[in-house]
Amino acid sequence: MGDARAAAPAAAPVTARGQQRREAILDAAAALFLERGFHGTSIDEVGAAAGISGPGVYRHVASKDALLMAVLDRLWSEGFGPAVRAAADLPPREALATLIETHVDLAIGQATALVLLVTELRHLPDDYRGRALHNHRRYVDAWVGPLLALRPGASDDEARGAATGIHGLIDSAARVPDFVDDVDPATRAPLLRHLAAAVVDRFVAT
């Protein structure tokens, strides 16, 4: 979860079609990076998967590093970042509901990027990794505040453990083949939200 500016695209898309093409490139890159690894994927392969030439990818990102950064930045700019800002102005229960909803949506809609955040971040420059880790701490902090407000006797470590445990529950369940293949798509998000909320309730009641 880095800063969106860190992706340093060669030129920002200025048309709806250009934005759609960029999104297709990021989706293709995320899938290939997950399947083959960052170093095992070429720009030409990303372009082919997105329906354009390899050199065409460089109209949207400056390098393969920037491509991975753009994939990861989407998690923050379109999901975690807005949720953190929204939660800051909400009562504890509503803040946690907002954070849960966002995390579930990302776990289902951008599952590959969440995996890459763990597996491929090490390949990126130190300054980007530092920003990504800083944003991750901000995200966990957004959970810790409401959790402690609902259970004042808990320690900071306990609240952080609960937050990261909920994240792991959502992330893992969303990628389990039986869950993906056997659970009705219409019920996946509500089910995960319910499970995460149940963990919050258990933490508060402990």
PDB file of C-alpha atoms in Angstrom:
ATOM      1  CA  MET A   1       0.000   0.000   0.000  1.00  0.00           C
ATOM      2  CA  GLY A   2       2.120   2.860  -1.220  1.00  0.00           C
ATOM      3  CA  ASP A   3       1.356   6.412  -2.158  1.00  0.00           C
ATOM      4  CA  ALA A   4      -0.320   6.654  -5.566  1.00  0.00           C
ATOM      5  CA  ARG A   5       2.338   9.156  -6.615  1.00  0.00           C
ATOM      6  CA  ALA A   6       5.036   6.517  -6.188  1.00  0.00           C
ATOM      7  CA  ALA A   7       3.866   4.632  -9.281  1.00  0.00           C
ATOM      8  CA  ALA A   8       5.273   7.453 -11.447  1.00  0.00           C
ATOM      9  CA  PRO A   9       3.372   6.639 -14.658  1.00  0.00           C
ATOM     10  CA  ALA A  10       4.890   7.939 -17.853  1.00  0.00           C
ATOM     11  CA  ALA A  11       1.701   9.850 -18.631  1.00  0.00           C
ATOM     12  CA  ALA A  12      -1.623   9.870 -16.830  1.00  0.00           C
ATOM     13  CA  PRO A  13      -4.551   8.695 -18.950  1.00  0.00           C
ATOM     14  CA  VAL A  14      -6.701  11.642 -20.044  1.00  0.00           C
ATOM     15  CA  THR A  15      -9.608   9.780 -21.627  1.00  0.00           C
ATOM     16  CA  ALA A  16     -12.087   7.204 -20.385  1.00  0.00           C
ATOM     17  CA  ARG A  17     -10.698   4.760 -22.931  1.00  0.00           C
ATOM     18  CA  GLY A  18      -7.155   5.426 -21.737  1.00  0.00           C
ATOM     19  CA  GLN A  19      -8.202   4.854 -18.139  1.00  0.00           C
ATOM     20  CA  GLN A  20      -9.926   1.592 -19.080  1.00  0.00           C
ATOM     21  CA  ARG A  21      -6.808   0.442 -20.903  1.00  0.00           C
ATOM     22  CA  ARG A  22      -4.637   1.296 -17.907  1.00  0.00           C
ATOM     23  CA  GLU A  23      -6.960  -0.657 -15.602  1.00  0.00           C
ATOM     24  CA  ALA A  24      -6.796  -3.634 -17.972  1.00  0.00           C
ATOM     25  CA  ILE A  25      -2.994  -3.459 -17.893  1.00  0.00           C
ATOM     26  CA  LEU A  26      -2.945  -3.376 -14.088  1.00  0.00           C
ATOM     27  CA  ASP A  27      -5.371  -6.301 -13.896  1.00  0.00           C
ATOM     28  CA  ALA A  28      -3.276  -8.326 -16.346  1.00  0.00           C
ATOM     29  CA  ALA A  29      -0.058  -7.491 -14.510  1.00  0.00           C
ATOM     30  CA  ALA A  30      -1.516  -8.456 -11.136  1.00  0.00           C
ATOM     31  CA  ALA A  31      -2.657 -11.839 -12.440  1.00  0.00           C
ATOM     32  CA  LEU A  32       0.652 -12.594 -14.168  1.00  0.00           C
ATOM     33  CA  PHE A  33       2.804 -11.419 -11.265  1.00  0.00           C
ATOM     34  CA  LEU A  34       0.831 -13.716  -8.986  1.00  0.00           C
ATOM     35  CA  GLU A  35       1.019 -16.686 -11.352  1.00  0.00           C
ATOM     36  CA  ARG A  36       4.640 -16.365 -12.509  1.00  0.00           C
ATOM     37  CA  GLY A  37       6.271 -14.021 -10.033  1.00  0.00           C
ATOM     38  CA  PHE A  38       7.471 -10.481 -10.645  1.00  0.00           C
ATOM     39  CA  HIS A  39      10.786 -11.507 -12.198  1.00  0.00           C
ATOM     40  CA  GLY A  40       9.138 -14.294 -14.188  1.00  0.00           C
ATOM     41  CA  THR A  41       6.826 -11.912 -16.033  1.00  0.00           C
ATOM     42  CA  SER A  42       7.823  -9.729 -18.959  1.00  0.00           C
ATOM     43  CA  ILE A  43       6.273  -6.459 -20.106  1.00  0.00           C
ATOM     44  CA  ASP A  44       5.481  -8.127 -23.445  1.00  0.00           C
ATOM     45  CA  GLU A  45       3.469 -10.792 -21.612  1.00  0.00           C
ATOM     46  CA  VAL A  46       1.565  -8.144 -19.687  1.00  0.00           C
ATOM     47  CA  GLY A  47       0.804  -6.293 -22.894  1.00  0.00           C
ATOM     48  CA  ALA A  48      -0.385  -9.463 -24.627  1.00  0.00           C
ATOM     49  CA  ALA A  49      -2.671 -10.306 -21.707  1.00  0.00           C
ATOM     50  CA  ALA A  50      -4.103  -6.780 -21.820  1.00  0.00           C
ATOM     51  CA  GLY A  51      -4.589  -6.910 -25.593  1.00  0.00           C
ATOM     52  CA  ILE A  52      -1.843  -4.459 -26.560  1.00  0.00           C
ATOM     53  CA  SER A  53       1.818  -4.578 -27.544  1.00  0.00           C
ATOM     54  CA  GLY A  54       4.553  -4.669 -24.936  1.00  0.00           C
ATOM     55  CA  PRO A  55       5.809  -1.172 -25.873  1.00  0.00           C
ATOM     56  CA  GLY A  56       2.231   0.056 -25.531  1.00  0.00           C
ATOM     57  CA  VAL A  57       2.407  -0.669 -21.806  1.00  0.00           C
ATOM     58  CA  TYR A  58       5.064   2.023 -21.485  1.00  0.00           C
ATOM     59  CA  ARG A  59       2.523   4.661 -22.490  1.00  0.00           C
ATOM     60  CA  HIS A  60       0.891   4.009 -19.113  1.00  0.00           C
ATOM     61  CA  VAL A  61       3.823   3.156 -16.816  1.00  0.00           C
ATOM     62  CA  ALA A  62       7.502   3.985 -16.972  1.00  0.00           C
ATOM     63  CA  SER A  63       8.921   0.575 -16.014  1.00  0.00           C
ATOM     64  CA  LYS A  64       8.064  -2.860 -14.693  1.00  0.00           C
ATOM     65  CA  ASP A  65       8.802  -1.626 -11.168  1.00  0.00           C
ATOM     66  CA  ALA A  66       6.347   1.223 -11.736  1.00  0.00           C
ATOM     67  CA  LEU A  67       3.808  -1.290 -13.013  1.00  0.00           C
ATOM     68  CA  LEU A  68       3.956  -3.302  -9.784  1.00  0.00           C
ATOM     69  CA  MET A  69       3.821  -0.102  -7.754  1.00  0.00           C
ATOM     70  CA  ALA A  70       0.715   0.986  -9.664  1.00  0.00           C
ATOM     71  CA  VAL A  71      -0.950  -2.352  -8.940  1.00  0.00           C
ATOM     72  CA  LEU A  72      -0.238  -1.948  -5.231  1.00  0.00           C
ATOM     73  CA  ASP A  73      -1.097   1.756  -5.180  1.00  0.00           C
ATOM     74  CA  ARG A  74      -4.618   0.958  -6.348  1.00  0.00           C
ATOM     75  CA  LEU A  75      -5.229  -0.813  -3.048  1.00  0.00           C
ATOM     76  CA  TRP A  76      -4.488   2.383  -1.167  1.00  0.00           C
ATOM     77  CA  SER A  77      -5.859   5.053  -3.503  1.00  0.00           C
ATOM     78  CA  GLU A  78      -9.146   3.275  -4.272  1.00  0.00           C
ATOM     79  CA  GLY A  79      -9.717   1.354  -1.050  1.00  0.00           C
ATOM     80  CA  PHE A  80      -7.667   1.535   2.120  1.00  0.00           C
ATOM     81  CA  GLY A  81      -6.876   5.261   1.970  1.00  0.00           C
ATOM     82  CA  PRO A  82     -10.471   6.499   1.556  1.00  0.00           C
ATOM     83  CA  ALA A  83     -11.629   4.041   4.234  1.00  0.00           C
ATOM     84  CA  VAL A  84      -9.037   5.333   6.711  1.00  0.00           C
ATOM     85  CA  ARG A  85     -10.117   8.918   6.080  1.00  0.00           C
ATOM     86  CA  ALA A  86     -13.817   8.080   6.354  1.00  0.00           C
ATOM     87  CA  ALA A  87     -13.374   6.023   9.540  1.00  0.00           C
ATOM     88  CA  ALA A  88     -11.616   8.903  11.287  1.00  0.00           C
ATOM     89  CA  ASP A  89     -14.871  10.892  11.359  1.00  0.00           C
ATOM     90  CA  LEU A  90     -17.206   8.079  12.413  1.00  0.00           C
ATOM     91  CA  PRO A  91     -18.276   6.588  15.773  1.00  0.00           C
ATOM     92  CA  PRO A  92     -16.344   3.385  16.622  1.00  0.00           C
ATOM     93  CA  ARG A  93     -18.931   0.865  15.429  1.00  0.00           C
ATOM     94  CA  GLU A  94     -19.548   2.709  12.171  1.00  0.00           C
ATOM     95  CA  ALA A  95     -15.813   3.164  11.630  1.00  0.00           C
ATOM     96  CA  LEU A  96     -15.205  -0.569  11.992  1.00  0.00           C
ATOM     97  CA  ALA A  97     -18.151  -1.376   9.723  1.00  0.00           C
ATOM     98  CA  THR A  98     -16.649   0.905   7.056  1.00  0.00           C
ATOM     99  CA  LEU A  99     -13.211  -0.670   7.409  1.00  0.00           C
ATOM    100  CA  ILE A 100     -14.648  -4.184   7.289  1.00  0.00           C
ATOM    101  CA  GLU A 101     -16.715  -3.433   4.203  1.00  0.00           C
ATOM    102  CA  THR A 102     -13.715  -1.952   2.397  1.00  0.00           C
ATOM    103  CA  HIS A 103     -11.413  -4.821   3.286  1.00  0.00           C
ATOM    104  CA  VAL A 104     -13.962  -7.413   2.187  1.00  0.00           C
ATOM    105  CA  ASP A 105     -14.543  -5.611  -1.105  1.00  0.00           C
ATOM    106  CA  LEU A 106     -10.795  -5.492  -1.797  1.00  0.00           C
ATOM    107  CA  ALA A 107     -10.258  -9.103  -0.731  1.00  0.00           C
ATOM    108  CA  ILE A 108     -12.881 -10.203  -3.231  1.00  0.00           C
ATOM    109  CA  GLY A 109     -12.259  -7.675  -5.997  1.00  0.00           C
ATOM    110  CA  GLN A 110      -8.476  -7.240  -5.799  1.00  0.00           C
ATOM    111  CA  ALA A 111      -7.357 -10.457  -4.129  1.00  0.00           C
ATOM    112  CA  THR A 112      -4.292 -10.798  -6.347  1.00  0.00           C
ATOM    113  CA  ALA A 113      -3.019  -7.344  -5.389  1.00  0.00           C
ATOM    114  CA  LEU A 114      -3.358  -8.168  -1.696  1.00  0.00           C
ATOM    115  CA  VAL A 115      -1.235 -11.278  -2.197  1.00  0.00           C
ATOM    116  CA  LEU A 116       1.347  -9.314  -4.185  1.00  0.00           C
ATOM    117  CA  LEU A 117       1.576  -6.777  -1.382  1.00  0.00           C
ATOM    118  CA  VAL A 118       2.988  -9.564   0.779  1.00  0.00           C
ATOM    119  CA  THR A 119       4.961 -11.579  -1.774  1.00  0.00           C
ATOM    120  CA  GLU A 120       6.412  -9.009  -4.181  1.00  0.00           C
ATOM    121  CA  LEU A 121       6.889  -5.798  -2.178  1.00  0.00           C
ATOM    122  CA  ARG A 122      10.459  -6.846  -1.414  1.00  0.00           C
ATOM    123  CA  HIS A 123      11.381  -6.369  -5.088  1.00  0.00           C
ATOM    124  CA  LEU A 124      10.639  -2.638  -5.016  1.00  0.00           C
ATOM    125  CA  PRO A 125      12.917   0.260  -3.988  1.00  0.00           C
ATOM    126  CA  ASP A 126      13.509   0.913  -0.306  1.00  0.00           C
ATOM    127  CA  ASP A 127      11.749   4.275  -0.318  1.00  0.00           C
ATOM    128  CA  TYR A 128       8.618   2.769  -1.820  1.00  0.00           C
ATOM    129  CA  ARG A 129       8.643  -0.118   0.647  1.00  0.00           C
ATOM    130  CA  GLY A 130       8.954   2.412   3.454  1.00  0.00           C
ATOM    131  CA  ARG A 131       5.919   4.335   2.231  1.00  0.00           C
ATOM    132  CA  ALA A 132       3.944   1.125   1.801  1.00  0.00           C
ATOM    133  CA  LEU A 133       4.745  -0.006   5.333  1.00  0.00           C
ATOM    134  CA  HIS A 134       3.888   3.450   6.675  1.00  0.00           C
ATOM    135  CA  ASN A 135       0.487   3.292   4.989  1.00  0.00           C
ATOM    136  CA  HIS A 136      -0.055  -0.203   6.351  1.00  0.00           C
ATOM    137  CA  ARG A 137       0.579   1.090   9.859  1.00  0.00           C
ATOM    138  CA  ARG A 138      -1.908   3.894   9.216  1.00  0.00           C
ATOM    139  CA  TYR A 139      -4.459   1.320   8.153  1.00  0.00           C
ATOM    140  CA  VAL A 140      -3.973  -0.837  11.240  1.00  0.00           C
ATOM    141  CA  ASP A 141      -4.087   2.297  13.415  1.00  0.00           C
ATOM    142  CA  ALA A 142      -7.491   3.117  11.908  1.00  0.00           C
ATOM    143  CA  TRP A 143      -8.763  -0.168  13.382  1.00  0.00           C
ATOM    144  CA  VAL A 144      -6.974   0.112  16.707  1.00  0.00           C
ATOM    145  CA  GLY A 145      -8.626   3.377  17.743  1.00  0.00           C
ATOM    146  CA  PRO A 146     -12.236   2.160  17.429  1.00  0.00           C
ATOM    147  CA  LEU A 147     -11.393  -1.231  18.954  1.00  0.00           C
ATOM    148  CA  LEU A 148      -9.875   0.412  22.020  1.00  0.00           C
ATOM    149  CA  ALA A 149     -12.808   2.824  22.263  1.00  0.00           C
ATOM    150  CA  LEU A 150     -15.174  -0.145  22.427  1.00  0.00           C
ATOM    151  CA  ARG A 151     -12.963  -2.065  24.872  1.00  0.00           C
ATOM    152  CA  PRO A 152     -11.003   0.511  26.893  1.00  0.00           C
ATOM    153  CA  GLY A 153      -9.340  -2.104  29.066  1.00  0.00           C
ATOM    154  CA  ALA A 154      -7.565  -3.735  26.141  1.00  0.00           C
ATOM    155  CA  SER A 155      -3.922  -3.063  25.376  1.00  0.00           C
ATOM    156  CA  ASP A 156      -2.665  -1.567  22.138  1.00  0.00           C
ATOM    157  CA  ASP A 157      -1.031  -4.889  21.282  1.00  0.00           C
ATOM    158  CA  GLU A 158      -4.309  -6.751  21.816  1.00  0.00           C
ATOM    159  CA  ALA A 159      -6.175  -4.356  19.533  1.00  0.00           C
ATOM    160  CA  ARG A 160      -3.483  -4.645  16.858  1.00  0.00           C
ATOM    161  CA  GLY A 161      -3.588  -8.405  17.125  1.00  0.00           C
ATOM    162  CA  ALA A 162      -7.361  -8.385  16.715  1.00  0.00           C
ATOM    163  CA  ALA A 163      -7.152  -6.072  13.705  1.00  0.00           C
ATOM    164  CA  THR A 164      -4.512  -8.114  11.893  1.00  0.00           C
ATOM    165  CA  GLY A 165      -6.351 -11.309  12.773  1.00  0.00           C
ATOM    166  CA  ILE A 166      -9.512  -9.974  11.140  1.00  0.00           C
ATOM    167  CA  HIS A 167      -7.513  -8.968   8.081  1.00  0.00           C
ATOM    168  CA  GLY A 168      -6.072 -12.473   7.858  1.00  0.00           C
ATOM    169  CA  LEU A 169      -9.493 -14.057   8.220  1.00  0.00           C
ATOM    170  CA  ILE A 170     -10.928 -11.982   5.385  1.00  0.00           C
ATOM    171  CA  ASP A 171      -7.896 -12.337   3.093  1.00  0.00           C
ATOM    172  CA  SER A 172      -7.568 -16.082   3.592  1.00  0.00           C
ATOM    173  CA  ALA A 173     -11.249 -16.931   3.269  1.00  0.00           C
ATOM    174  CA  ALA A 174     -11.594 -14.876   0.094  1.00  0.00           C
ATOM    175  CA  ARG A 175      -8.851 -16.982  -1.554  1.00  0.00           C
ATOM    176  CA  VAL A 176      -9.854 -20.453  -0.369  1.00  0.00           C
ATOM    177  CA  PRO A 177     -10.876 -22.422  -3.507  1.00  0.00           C
ATOM    178  CA  ASP A 178     -13.894 -23.987  -1.802  1.00  0.00           C
ATOM    179  CA  PHE A 179     -15.117 -20.535  -0.800  1.00  0.00           C
ATOM    180  CA  VAL A 180     -14.559 -19.073  -4.263  1.00  0.00           C
ATOM    181  CA  ASP A 181     -15.959 -22.070  -6.148  1.00  0.00           C
ATOM    182  CA  ASP A 182     -18.790 -23.211  -3.898  1.00  0.00           C
ATOM    183  CA  VAL A 183     -20.203 -20.108  -2.217  1.00  0.00           C
ATOM    184  CA  ASP A 184     -22.766 -18.099  -4.175  1.00  0.00           C
ATOM    185  CA  PRO A 185     -21.003 -14.897  -5.339  1.00  0.00           C
ATOM    186  CA  ALA A 186     -23.932 -12.848  -4.055  1.00  0.00           C
ATOM    187  CA  THR A 187     -23.396 -14.133  -0.512  1.00  0.00           C
ATOM    188  CA  ARG A 188     -19.587 -14.010  -0.286  1.00  0.00           C
ATOM    189  CA  ALA A 189     -19.224 -10.384   0.777  1.00  0.00           C
ATOM    190  CA  PRO A 190     -22.122 -10.413   3.283  1.00  0.00           C
ATOM    191  CA  LEU A 191     -20.778 -13.643   4.802  1.00  0.00           C
ATOM    192  CA  LEU A 192     -17.262 -12.261   5.226  1.00  0.00           C
ATOM    193  CA  ARG A 193     -18.608  -9.019   6.691  1.00  0.00           C
ATOM    194  CA  HIS A 194     -20.671 -11.024   9.163  1.00  0.00           C
ATOM    195  CA  LEU A 195     -17.688 -13.159  10.206  1.00  0.00           C
ATOM    196  CA  ALA A 196     -15.444 -10.113  10.651  1.00  0.00           C
ATOM    197  CA  ALA A 197     -18.104  -8.307  12.687  1.00  0.00           C
ATOM    198  CA  ALA A 198     -18.473 -11.405  14.885  1.00  0.00           C
ATOM    199  CA  VAL A 199     -14.741 -11.288  15.658  1.00  0.00           C
ATOM    200  CA  VAL A 200     -15.077  -7.619  16.601  1.00  0.00           C
ATOM    201  CA  ASP A 201     -17.993  -8.460  18.900  1.00  0.00           C
ATOM    202  CA  ARG A 202     -15.994 -11.241  20.521  1.00  0.00           C
ATOM    203  CA  PHE A 203     -13.011  -8.963  21.072  1.00  0.00           C
ATOM    204  CA  VAL A 204     -15.181  -6.258  22.622  1.00  0.00           C
ATOM    205  CA  ALA A 205     -16.949  -8.740  24.901  1.00  0.00           C
ATOM    206  CA  THR A 206     -13.767 -10.439  26.121  1.00  0.00           C
TER     207      THR A 206
END
